[in-house]
Amino acid sequence: MSASKIEWTEATWNPTTGCDRISPGCNRCYAMTMARRLKAMGSEKYQNDGDPRTSGPGFAVTMHQESVLDPIVKWPRKSQMVFLDSMSDVFHARVAADFQGQIFATMALTPQHSYQVLTKRPGRMRELLADGDQCQGNGIAFLHKQNGEWATTRRYGVGILDGPRIYGSATQDAPHGLVLHEILQRVGKKAAGRELDGRTWDEFPIPVGRDKRVRSSYSSAQQED
């Protein structure tokens, strides 16, 4: 468990590491690239290699029992926005159900923290958390975002990508009414910025029935409106 430089969180907690690509939404996975680097650096958590067809060096799904209680032991009082499994997917099929139960028990025992859970496997999430809508009942937000339908494209426009640039795209078999005359080439948030409609969006849902305080770091954008 460690502090994070990610703009929308404050700390990361990885009781599991490693994953497998399962959809186009997993392309260019930053965690798989990072795991390769951490393995080369000798990091103990990243010495198990995954299937080269879907994973990579240092990125086999691995459960770390020693990390399950980190939020209780390392941050017993300080309130944090915590990104769970930034280097894995807690709902991966190879993460045992009882181990997942321990992770959720730790979250339930640390109500001072707000947990962010990212998954590409909403089906298994529904299987494990179906009874009683546990997520909503405990004030935990589960958000699933991934790319929409994919179509074959032919791209044109070349040059050195030194900043945001518009280029053309001829899309085959696009749904009726979808027109893509111009789209943006990805150059990264450092070059392009993080604004949408003239502002950044860093708010987080306020837990209902538990702690109605709005954390200043996530409410500043609202106060400016």
JSON list of C-alpha atoms in Angstrom, two decimals:
[
{"chain": "A", "resi": 1, "resn": "MET", "atom": "CA", "xyz": [0.00, 0.00, 0.00]},
{"chain": "A", "resi": 2, "resn": "SER", "atom": "CA", "xyz": [1.56, 3.28, -1.06]},
{"chain": "A", "resi": 3, "resn": "ALA", "atom": "CA", "xyz": [0.85, 6.90, -1.93]},
{"chain": "A", "resi": 4, "resn": "SER", "atom": "CA", "xyz": [-0.12, 7.49, -5.56]},
{"chain": "A", "resi": 5, "resn": "LYS", "atom": "CA", "xyz": [0.58, 10.16, -8.17]},
{"chain": "A", "resi": 6, "resn": "ILE", "atom": "CA", "xyz": [-2.64, 9.32, -10.03]},
{"chain": "A", "resi": 7, "resn": "GLU", "atom": "CA", "xyz": [-4.77, 12.47, -10.14]},
{"chain": "A", "resi": 8, "resn": "TRP", "atom": "CA", "xyz": [-8.05, 10.85, -9.12]},
{"chain": "A", "resi": 9, "resn": "THR", "atom": "CA", "xyz": [-6.84, 8.84, -6.12]},
{"chain": "A", "resi": 10, "resn": "GLU", "atom": "CA", "xyz": [-4.52, 9.17, -3.13]},
{"chain": "A", "resi": 11, "resn": "ALA", "atom": "CA", "xyz": [-3.17, 5.67, -2.55]},
{"chain": "A", "resi": 12, "resn": "THR", "atom": "CA", "xyz": [-2.98, 2.24, -4.17]},
{"chain": "A", "resi": 13, "resn": "TRP", "atom": "CA", "xyz": [-3.47, -1.16, -2.52]},
{"chain": "A", "resi": 14, "resn": "ASN", "atom": "CA", "xyz": [-2.53, -4.37, -4.34]},
{"chain": "A", "resi": 15, "resn": "PRO", "atom": "CA", "xyz": [-3.43, -7.54, -2.42]},
{"chain": "A", "resi": 16, "resn": "THR", "atom": "CA", "xyz": [-3.38, -9.21, -5.84]},
{"chain": "A", "resi": 17, "resn": "THR", "atom": "CA", "xyz": [-1.13, -8.57, -8.82]},
{"chain": "A", "resi": 18, "resn": "GLY", "atom": "CA", "xyz": [-1.26, -9.72, -12.42]},
{"chain": "A", "resi": 19, "resn": "CYS", "atom": "CA", "xyz": [-4.05, -10.17, -14.94]},
{"chain": "A", "resi": 20, "resn": "ASP", "atom": "CA", "xyz": [-4.93, -11.39, -18.45]},
{"chain": "A", "resi": 21, "resn": "ARG", "atom": "CA", "xyz": [-6.21, -9.43, -21.43]},
{"chain": "A", "resi": 22, "resn": "ILE", "atom": "CA", "xyz": [-9.84, -10.31, -22.16]},
{"chain": "A", "resi": 23, "resn": "SER", "atom": "CA", "xyz": [-11.10, -7.56, -24.50]},
{"chain": "A", "resi": 24, "resn": "PRO", "atom": "CA", "xyz": [-9.96, -4.62, -26.67]},
{"chain": "A", "resi": 25, "resn": "GLY", "atom": "CA", "xyz": [-10.35, -2.50, -23.54]},
{"chain": "A", "resi": 26, "resn": "CYS", "atom": "CA", "xyz": [-7.21, -4.23, -22.24]},
{"chain": "A", "resi": 27, "resn": "ASN", "atom": "CA", "xyz": [-4.99, -3.10, -25.12]},
{"chain": "A", "resi": 28, "resn": "ARG", "atom": "CA", "xyz": [-1.96, -1.03, -24.09]},
{"chain": "A", "resi": 29, "resn": "CYS", "atom": "CA", "xyz": [-2.39, -2.11, -20.47]},
{"chain": "A", "resi": 30, "resn": "TYR", "atom": "CA", "xyz": [-0.10, 0.09, -18.37]},
{"chain": "A", "resi": 31, "resn": "ALA", "atom": "CA", "xyz": [-0.01, -2.47, -15.54]},
{"chain": "A", "resi": 32, "resn": "MET", "atom": "CA", "xyz": [1.41, -5.23, -17.75]},
{"chain": "A", "resi": 33, "resn": "THR", "atom": "CA", "xyz": [4.17, -2.90, -18.96]},
{"chain": "A", "resi": 34, "resn": "MET", "atom": "CA", "xyz": [4.89, -1.83, -15.39]},
{"chain": "A", "resi": 35, "resn": "ALA", "atom": "CA", "xyz": [5.01, -5.46, -14.18]},
{"chain": "A", "resi": 36, "resn": "ARG", "atom": "CA", "xyz": [7.71, -6.28, -16.76]},
{"chain": "A", "resi": 37, "resn": "ARG", "atom": "CA", "xyz": [9.76, -3.36, -15.46]},
{"chain": "A", "resi": 38, "resn": "LEU", "atom": "CA", "xyz": [9.24, -4.29, -11.79]},
{"chain": "A", "resi": 39, "resn": "LYS", "atom": "CA", "xyz": [10.24, -7.91, -12.46]},
{"chain": "A", "resi": 40, "resn": "ALA", "atom": "CA", "xyz": [13.49, -6.69, -14.05]},
{"chain": "A", "resi": 41, "resn": "MET", "atom": "CA", "xyz": [14.09, -4.53, -10.97]},
{"chain": "A", "resi": 42, "resn": "GLY", "atom": "CA", "xyz": [13.72, -7.60, -8.73]},
{"chain": "A", "resi": 43, "resn": "SER", "atom": "CA", "xyz": [10.44, -6.60, -7.07]},
{"chain": "A", "resi": 44, "resn": "GLU", "atom": "CA", "xyz": [9.26, -9.58, -5.03]},
{"chain": "A", "resi": 45, "resn": "LYS", "atom": "CA", "xyz": [5.59, -9.25, -5.98]},
{"chain": "A", "resi": 46, "resn": "TYR", "atom": "CA", "xyz": [6.32, -9.46, -9.71]},
{"chain": "A", "resi": 47, "resn": "GLN", "atom": "CA", "xyz": [8.38, -12.61, -10.20]},
{"chain": "A", "resi": 48, "resn": "ASN", "atom": "CA", "xyz": [5.61, -14.88, -11.54]},
{"chain": "A", "resi": 49, "resn": "ASP", "atom": "CA", "xyz": [5.22, -14.78, -15.32]},
{"chain": "A", "resi": 50, "resn": "GLY", "atom": "CA", "xyz": [1.83, -14.87, -16.98]},
{"chain": "A", "resi": 51, "resn": "ASP", "atom": "CA", "xyz": [0.68, -16.63, -20.15]},
{"chain": "A", "resi": 52, "resn": "PRO", "atom": "CA", "xyz": [2.50, -14.83, -23.01]},
{"chain": "A", "resi": 53, "resn": "ARG", "atom": "CA", "xyz": [-0.67, -14.97, -25.13]},
{"chain": "A", "resi": 54, "resn": "THR", "atom": "CA", "xyz": [-2.70, -12.87, -22.69]},
{"chain": "A", "resi": 55, "resn": "SER", "atom": "CA", "xyz": [-0.30, -11.62, -20.04]},
{"chain": "A", "resi": 56, "resn": "GLY", "atom": "CA", "xyz": [3.44, -11.12, -19.67]},
{"chain": "A", "resi": 57, "resn": "PRO", "atom": "CA", "xyz": [6.59, -11.25, -17.51]},
{"chain": "A", "resi": 58, "resn": "GLY", "atom": "CA", "xyz": [5.87, -10.66, -13.83]},
{"chain": "A", "resi": 59, "resn": "PHE", "atom": "CA", "xyz": [2.14, -10.41, -14.52]},
{"chain": "A", "resi": 60, "resn": "ALA", "atom": "CA", "xyz": [0.73, -13.81, -13.53]},
{"chain": "A", "resi": 61, "resn": "VAL", "atom": "CA", "xyz": [-2.29, -13.52, -11.24]},
{"chain": "A", "resi": 62, "resn": "THR", "atom": "CA", "xyz": [-0.86, -13.80, -7.72]},
{"chain": "A", "resi": 63, "resn": "MET", "atom": "CA", "xyz": [-2.54, -13.39, -4.33]},
{"chain": "A", "resi": 64, "resn": "HIS", "atom": "CA", "xyz": [-0.52, -11.67, -1.60]},
{"chain": "A", "resi": 65, "resn": "GLN", "atom": "CA", "xyz": [-1.80, -12.68, 1.82]},
{"chain": "A", "resi": 66, "resn": "GLU", "atom": "CA", "xyz": [0.65, -10.34, 3.53]},
{"chain": "A", "resi": 67, "resn": "SER", "atom": "CA", "xyz": [-1.01, -7.32, 1.91]},
{"chain": "A", "resi": 68, "resn": "VAL", "atom": "CA", "xyz": [-4.64, -8.02, 2.80]},
{"chain": "A", "resi": 69, "resn": "LEU", "atom": "CA", "xyz": [-4.57, -6.04, 6.06]},
{"chain": "A", "resi": 70, "resn": "ASP", "atom": "CA", "xyz": [-2.50, -3.11, 4.79]},
{"chain": "A", "resi": 71, "resn": "PRO", "atom": "CA", "xyz": [-5.29, -0.51, 5.14]},
{"chain": "A", "resi": 72, "resn": "ILE", "atom": "CA", "xyz": [-5.82, -1.52, 8.78]},
{"chain": "A", "resi": 73, "resn": "VAL", "atom": "CA", "xyz": [-2.14, -1.73, 9.70]},
{"chain": "A", "resi": 74, "resn": "LYS", "atom": "CA", "xyz": [-0.63, 1.13, 7.70]},
{"chain": "A", "resi": 75, "resn": "TRP", "atom": "CA", "xyz": [-3.42, 3.71, 7.78]},
{"chain": "A", "resi": 76, "resn": "PRO", "atom": "CA", "xyz": [-5.54, 2.98, 10.87]},
{"chain": "A", "resi": 77, "resn": "ARG", "atom": "CA", "xyz": [-6.86, 6.55, 11.19]},
{"chain": "A", "resi": 78, "resn": "LYS", "atom": "CA", "xyz": [-5.90, 8.70, 8.21]},
{"chain": "A", "resi": 79, "resn": "SER", "atom": "CA", "xyz": [-8.71, 8.91, 5.64]},
{"chain": "A", "resi": 80, "resn": "GLN", "atom": "CA", "xyz": [-7.62, 8.02, 2.11]},
{"chain": "A", "resi": 81, "resn": "MET", "atom": "CA", "xyz": [-9.09, 7.57, -1.37]},
{"chain": "A", "resi": 82, "resn": "VAL", "atom": "CA", "xyz": [-7.71, 4.09, -2.15]},
{"chain": "A", "resi": 83, "resn": "PHE", "atom": "CA", "xyz": [-7.47, 2.49, -5.61]},
{"chain": "A", "resi": 84, "resn": "LEU", "atom": "CA", "xyz": [-7.80, -1.28, -5.10]},
{"chain": "A", "resi": 85, "resn": "ASP", "atom": "CA", "xyz": [-5.66, -3.51, -7.33]},
{"chain": "A", "resi": 86, "resn": "SER", "atom": "CA", "xyz": [-4.13, -0.90, -9.60]},
{"chain": "A", "resi": 87, "resn": "MET", "atom": "CA", "xyz": [-1.94, -3.76, -10.87]},
{"chain": "A", "resi": 88, "resn": "SER", "atom": "CA", "xyz": [-4.60, -6.45, -11.15]},
{"chain": "A", "resi": 89, "resn": "ASP", "atom": "CA", "xyz": [-8.34, -7.21, -11.30]},
{"chain": "A", "resi": 90, "resn": "VAL", "atom": "CA", "xyz": [-9.83, -8.37, -8.01]},
{"chain": "A", "resi": 91, "resn": "PHE", "atom": "CA", "xyz": [-12.61, -10.16, -9.93]},
{"chain": "A", "resi": 92, "resn": "HIS", "atom": "CA", "xyz": [-10.26, -12.26, -12.07]},
{"chain": "A", "resi": 93, "resn": "ALA", "atom": "CA", "xyz": [-11.33, -15.92, -12.20]},
{"chain": "A", "resi": 94, "resn": "ARG", "atom": "CA", "xyz": [-8.07, -17.04, -10.59]},
{"chain": "A", "resi": 95, "resn": "VAL", "atom": "CA", "xyz": [-8.54, -14.87, -7.51]},
{"chain": "A", "resi": 96, "resn": "ALA", "atom": "CA", "xyz": [-10.13, -17.25, -4.99]},
{"chain": "A", "resi": 97, "resn": "ALA", "atom": "CA", "xyz": [-13.54, -16.30, -3.62]},
{"chain": "A", "resi": 98, "resn": "ASP", "atom": "CA", "xyz": [-12.40, -16.63, -0.01]},
{"chain": "A", "resi": 99, "resn": "PHE", "atom": "CA", "xyz": [-9.47, -14.31, -0.70]},
{"chain": "A", "resi": 100, "resn": "GLN", "atom": "CA", "xyz": [-11.84, -11.80, -2.26]},
{"chain": "A", "resi": 101, "resn": "GLY", "atom": "CA", "xyz": [-13.93, -12.10, 0.89]},
{"chain": "A", "resi": 102, "resn": "GLN", "atom": "CA", "xyz": [-10.92, -11.15, 3.01]},
{"chain": "A", "resi": 103, "resn": "ILE", "atom": "CA", "xyz": [-10.31, -8.09, 0.83]},
{"chain": "A", "resi": 104, "resn": "PHE", "atom": "CA", "xyz": [-13.92, -6.93, 1.16]},
{"chain": "A", "resi": 105, "resn": "ALA", "atom": "CA", "xyz": [-13.85, -7.60, 4.90]},
{"chain": "A", "resi": 106, "resn": "THR", "atom": "CA", "xyz": [-10.84, -5.30, 5.19]},
{"chain": "A", "resi": 107, "resn": "MET", "atom": "CA", "xyz": [-12.70, -2.60, 3.28]},
{"chain": "A", "resi": 108, "resn": "ALA", "atom": "CA", "xyz": [-15.72, -3.01, 5.57]},
{"chain": "A", "resi": 109, "resn": "LEU", "atom": "CA", "xyz": [-13.46, -2.67, 8.64]},
{"chain": "A", "resi": 110, "resn": "THR", "atom": "CA", "xyz": [-11.93, 0.59, 7.40]},
{"chain": "A", "resi": 111, "resn": "PRO", "atom": "CA", "xyz": [-14.90, 2.92, 6.80]},
{"chain": "A", "resi": 112, "resn": "GLN", "atom": "CA", "xyz": [-12.58, 5.93, 7.08]},
{"chain": "A", "resi": 113, "resn": "HIS", "atom": "CA", "xyz": [-11.29, 5.11, 3.59]},
{"chain": "A", "resi": 114, "resn": "SER", "atom": "CA", "xyz": [-13.09, 5.40, 0.25]},
{"chain": "A", "resi": 115, "resn": "TYR", "atom": "CA", "xyz": [-12.26, 2.53, -2.10]},
{"chain": "A", "resi": 116, "resn": "GLN", "atom": "CA", "xyz": [-12.16, 2.63, -5.89]},
{"chain": "A", "resi": 117, "resn": "VAL", "atom": "CA", "xyz": [-12.50, -0.73, -7.64]},
{"chain": "A", "resi": 118, "resn": "LEU", "atom": "CA", "xyz": [-11.81, -1.13, -11.36]},
{"chain": "A", "resi": 119, "resn": "THR", "atom": "CA", "xyz": [-12.79, -4.33, -13.17]},
{"chain": "A", "resi": 120, "resn": "LYS", "atom": "CA", "xyz": [-13.06, -5.63, -16.71]},
{"chain": "A", "resi": 121, "resn": "ARG", "atom": "CA", "xyz": [-15.09, -8.58, -15.37]},
{"chain": "A", "resi": 122, "resn": "PRO", "atom": "CA", "xyz": [-18.48, -7.24, -14.26]},
{"chain": "A", "resi": 123, "resn": "GLY", "atom": "CA", "xyz": [-20.03, -10.69, -14.72]},
{"chain": "A", "resi": 124, "resn": "ARG", "atom": "CA", "xyz": [-18.00, -12.21, -11.90]},
{"chain": "A", "resi": 125, "resn": "MET", "atom": "CA", "xyz": [-18.54, -9.11, -9.81]},
{"chain": "A", "resi": 126, "resn": "ARG", "atom": "CA", "xyz": [-22.30, -9.65, -10.09]},
{"chain": "A", "resi": 127, "resn": "GLU", "atom": "CA", "xyz": [-21.92, -13.33, -9.14]},
{"chain": "A", "resi": 128, "resn": "LEU", "atom": "CA", "xyz": [-19.95, -12.55, -6.00]},
{"chain": "A", "resi": 129, "resn": "LEU", "atom": "CA", "xyz": [-21.85, -9.46, -4.86]},
{"chain": "A", "resi": 130, "resn": "ALA", "atom": "CA", "xyz": [-25.40, -10.30, -5.92]},
{"chain": "A", "resi": 131, "resn": "ASP", "atom": "CA", "xyz": [-27.00, -10.70, -2.49]},
{"chain": "A", "resi": 132, "resn": "GLY", "atom": "CA", "xyz": [-28.36, -7.56, -0.88]},
{"chain": "A", "resi": 133, "resn": "ASP", "atom": "CA", "xyz": [-26.57, -5.11, -3.17]},
{"chain": "A", "resi": 134, "resn": "GLN", "atom": "CA", "xyz": [-23.57, -5.07, -0.87]},
{"chain": "A", "resi": 135, "resn": "CYS", "atom": "CA", "xyz": [-21.77, -2.37, -2.81]},
{"chain": "A", "resi": 136, "resn": "GLN", "atom": "CA", "xyz": [-24.52, 0.22, -2.48]},
{"chain": "A", "resi": 137, "resn": "GLY", "atom": "CA", "xyz": [-25.21, -0.77, 1.11]},
{"chain": "A", "resi": 138, "resn": "ASN", "atom": "CA", "xyz": [-21.60, -0.10, 2.08]},
{"chain": "A", "resi": 139, "resn": "GLY", "atom": "CA", "xyz": [-21.23, 3.13, 0.15]},
{"chain": "A", "resi": 140, "resn": "ILE", "atom": "CA", "xyz": [-18.80, 1.63, -2.38]},
{"chain": "A", "resi": 141, "resn": "ALA", "atom": "CA", "xyz": [-19.01, 2.91, -5.94]},
{"chain": "A", "resi": 142, "resn": "PHE", "atom": "CA", "xyz": [-18.50, 0.35, -8.70]},
{"chain": "A", "resi": 143, "resn": "LEU", "atom": "CA", "xyz": [-17.97, 1.95, -12.09]},
{"chain": "A", "resi": 144, "resn": "HIS", "atom": "CA", "xyz": [-17.40, -0.06, -15.28]},
{"chain": "A", "resi": 145, "resn": "LYS", "atom": "CA", "xyz": [-16.01, 1.81, -18.27]},
{"chain": "A", "resi": 146, "resn": "GLN", "atom": "CA", "xyz": [-14.71, 0.26, -21.46]},
{"chain": "A", "resi": 147, "resn": "ASN", "atom": "CA", "xyz": [-14.67, 0.99, -25.17]},
{"chain": "A", "resi": 148, "resn": "GLY", "atom": "CA", "xyz": [-17.84, 0.57, -27.20]},
{"chain": "A", "resi": 149, "resn": "GLU", "atom": "CA", "xyz": [-18.25, -1.36, -30.42]},
{"chain": "A", "resi": 150, "resn": "TRP", "atom": "CA", "xyz": [-15.12, -1.80, -32.53]},
{"chain": "A", "resi": 151, "resn": "ALA", "atom": "CA", "xyz": [-15.01, -1.32, -36.29]},
{"chain": "A", "resi": 152, "resn": "THR", "atom": "CA", "xyz": [-12.33, -1.83, -38.92]},
{"chain": "A", "resi": 153, "resn": "THR", "atom": "CA", "xyz": [-10.72, 1.52, -39.78]},
{"chain": "A", "resi": 154, "resn": "ARG", "atom": "CA", "xyz": [-8.38, 2.89, -42.43]},
{"chain": "A", "resi": 155, "resn": "ARG", "atom": "CA", "xyz": [-6.36, 5.83, -41.16]},
{"chain": "A", "resi": 156, "resn": "TYR", "atom": "CA", "xyz": [-4.58, 8.54, -43.08]},
{"chain": "A", "resi": 157, "resn": "GLY", "atom": "CA", "xyz": [-2.46, 11.50, -42.08]},
{"chain": "A", "resi": 158, "resn": "VAL", "atom": "CA", "xyz": [1.18, 11.21, -41.04]},
{"chain": "A", "resi": 159, "resn": "GLY", "atom": "CA", "xyz": [3.71, 13.34, -39.26]},
{"chain": "A", "resi": 160, "resn": "ILE", "atom": "CA", "xyz": [5.53, 13.69, -35.96]},
{"chain": "A", "resi": 161, "resn": "LEU", "atom": "CA", "xyz": [3.05, 13.66, -33.09]},
{"chain": "A", "resi": 162, "resn": "ASP", "atom": "CA", "xyz": [4.34, 16.57, -31.03]},
{"chain": "A", "resi": 163, "resn": "GLY", "atom": "CA", "xyz": [0.91, 17.56, -29.72]},
{"chain": "A", "resi": 164, "resn": "PRO", "atom": "CA", "xyz": [-2.84, 17.09, -30.23]},
{"chain": "A", "resi": 165, "resn": "ARG", "atom": "CA", "xyz": [-3.58, 16.59, -33.91]},
{"chain": "A", "resi": 166, "resn": "ILE", "atom": "CA", "xyz": [-6.70, 15.94, -35.97]},
{"chain": "A", "resi": 167, "resn": "TYR", "atom": "CA", "xyz": [-6.57, 13.23, -38.62]},
{"chain": "A", "resi": 168, "resn": "GLY", "atom": "CA", "xyz": [-9.08, 11.41, -40.78]},
{"chain": "A", "resi": 169, "resn": "SER", "atom": "CA", "xyz": [-10.59, 7.98, -40.35]},
{"chain": "A", "resi": 170, "resn": "ALA", "atom": "CA", "xyz": [-12.59, 5.96, -42.88]},
{"chain": "A", "resi": 171, "resn": "THR", "atom": "CA", "xyz": [-14.66, 3.51, -40.85]},
{"chain": "A", "resi": 172, "resn": "GLN", "atom": "CA", "xyz": [-15.99, 0.30, -42.40]},
{"chain": "A", "resi": 173, "resn": "ASP", "atom": "CA", "xyz": [-19.28, -1.25, -41.32]},
{"chain": "A", "resi": 174, "resn": "ALA", "atom": "CA", "xyz": [-20.12, 1.66, -39.02]},
{"chain": "A", "resi": 175, "resn": "PRO", "atom": "CA", "xyz": [-23.62, 1.67, -37.50]},
{"chain": "A", "resi": 176, "resn": "HIS", "atom": "CA", "xyz": [-26.19, 3.69, -39.44]},
{"chain": "A", "resi": 177, "resn": "GLY", "atom": "CA", "xyz": [-25.94, 7.37, -38.62]},
{"chain": "A", "resi": 178, "resn": "LEU", "atom": "CA", "xyz": [-22.40, 7.21, -37.21]},
{"chain": "A", "resi": 179, "resn": "VAL", "atom": "CA", "xyz": [-20.10, 9.62, -39.02]},
{"chain": "A", "resi": 180, "resn": "LEU", "atom": "CA", "xyz": [-16.42, 9.92, -38.14]},
{"chain": "A", "resi": 181, "resn": "HIS", "atom": "CA", "xyz": [-15.07, 12.70, -40.36]},
{"chain": "A", "resi": 182, "resn": "GLU", "atom": "CA", "xyz": [-12.45, 13.73, -37.81]},
{"chain": "A", "resi": 183, "resn": "ILE", "atom": "CA", "xyz": [-11.13, 12.11, -34.67]},
{"chain": "A", "resi": 184, "resn": "LEU", "atom": "CA", "xyz": [-8.16, 12.85, -32.42]},
{"chain": "A", "resi": 185, "resn": "GLN", "atom": "CA", "xyz": [-4.85, 11.03, -32.38]},
{"chain": "A", "resi": 186, "resn": "ARG", "atom": "CA", "xyz": [-3.91, 9.90, -28.88]},
{"chain": "A", "resi": 187, "resn": "VAL", "atom": "CA", "xyz": [-0.84, 11.75, -27.59]},
{"chain": "A", "resi": 188, "resn": "GLY", "atom": "CA", "xyz": [-1.27, 11.29, -23.82]},
{"chain": "A", "resi": 189, "resn": "LYS", "atom": "CA", "xyz": [-2.74, 13.44, -21.08]},
{"chain": "A", "resi": 190, "resn": "LYS", "atom": "CA", "xyz": [0.49, 15.35, -20.42]},
{"chain": "A", "resi": 191, "resn": "ALA", "atom": "CA", "xyz": [0.37, 16.78, -23.93]},
{"chain": "A", "resi": 192, "resn": "ALA", "atom": "CA", "xyz": [-3.39, 16.97, -24.38]},
{"chain": "A", "resi": 193, "resn": "GLY", "atom": "CA", "xyz": [-4.50, 17.84, -20.85]},
{"chain": "A", "resi": 194, "resn": "ARG", "atom": "CA", "xyz": [-7.38, 16.42, -18.81]},
{"chain": "A", "resi": 195, "resn": "GLU", "atom": "CA", "xyz": [-10.09, 18.99, -19.45]},
{"chain": "A", "resi": 196, "resn": "LEU", "atom": "CA", "xyz": [-13.54, 18.11, -20.77]},
{"chain": "A", "resi": 197, "resn": "ASP", "atom": "CA", "xyz": [-15.98, 20.92, -21.58]},
{"chain": "A", "resi": 198, "resn": "GLY", "atom": "CA", "xyz": [-13.54, 23.43, -20.14]},
{"chain": "A", "resi": 199, "resn": "ARG", "atom": "CA", "xyz": [-12.85, 21.80, -16.76]},
{"chain": "A", "resi": 200, "resn": "THR", "atom": "CA", "xyz": [-11.46, 18.71, -15.04]},
{"chain": "A", "resi": 201, "resn": "TRP", "atom": "CA", "xyz": [-13.80, 16.18, -13.42]},
{"chain": "A", "resi": 202, "resn": "ASP", "atom": "CA", "xyz": [-12.46, 14.85, -10.10]},
{"chain": "A", "resi": 203, "resn": "GLU", "atom": "CA", "xyz": [-15.64, 14.57, -8.02]},
{"chain": "A", "resi": 204, "resn": "PHE", "atom": "CA", "xyz": [-16.46, 11.27, -6.34]},
{"chain": "A", "resi": 205, "resn": "PRO", "atom": "CA", "xyz": [-19.88, 10.07, -5.11]},
{"chain": "A", "resi": 206, "resn": "ILE", "atom": "CA", "xyz": [-20.67, 11.05, -1.52]},
{"chain": "A", "resi": 207, "resn": "PRO", "atom": "CA", "xyz": [-21.36, 7.94, 0.61]},
{"chain": "A", "resi": 208, "resn": "VAL", "atom": "CA", "xyz": [-25.02, 7.92, 1.65]},
{"chain": "A", "resi": 209, "resn": "GLY", "atom": "CA", "xyz": [-25.95, 7.03, 5.23]},
{"chain": "A", "resi": 210, "resn": "ARG", "atom": "CA", "xyz": [-22.36, 6.83, 6.45]},
{"chain": "A", "resi": 211, "resn": "ASP", "atom": "CA", "xyz": [-20.27, 9.97, 6.00]},
{"chain": "A", "resi": 212, "resn": "LYS", "atom": "CA", "xyz": [-21.93, 12.93, 4.31]},
{"chain": "A", "resi": 213, "resn": "ARG", "atom": "CA", "xyz": [-18.84, 15.12, 4.37]},
{"chain": "A", "resi": 214, "resn": "VAL", "atom": "CA", "xyz": [-17.43, 16.19, 1.01]},
{"chain": "A", "resi": 215, "resn": "ARG", "atom": "CA", "xyz": [-13.68, 15.91, 0.90]},
{"chain": "A", "resi": 216, "resn": "SER", "atom": "CA", "xyz": [-12.13, 19.24, 0.00]},
{"chain": "A", "resi": 217, "resn": "SER", "atom": "CA", "xyz": [-9.78, 17.75, -2.60]},
{"chain": "A", "resi": 218, "resn": "TYR", "atom": "CA", "xyz": [-12.76, 16.40, -4.55]},
{"chain": "A", "resi": 219, "resn": "SER", "atom": "CA", "xyz": [-15.20, 19.27, -3.97]},
{"chain": "A", "resi": 220, "resn": "SER", "atom": "CA", "xyz": [-13.06, 22.19, -5.16]},
{"chain": "A", "resi": 221, "resn": "ALA", "atom": "CA", "xyz": [-14.27, 21.79, -8.74]},
{"chain": "A", "resi": 222, "resn": "GLN", "atom": "CA", "xyz": [-17.88, 21.88, -7.55]},
{"chain": "A", "resi": 223, "resn": "GLN", "atom": "CA", "xyz": [-17.26, 25.07, -5.56]},
{"chain": "A", "resi": 224, "resn": "GLU", "atom": "CA", "xyz": [-15.88, 26.79, -8.64]},
{"chain": "A", "resi": 225, "resn": "ASP", "atom": "CA", "xyz": [-19.11, 26.16, -10.62]}
]
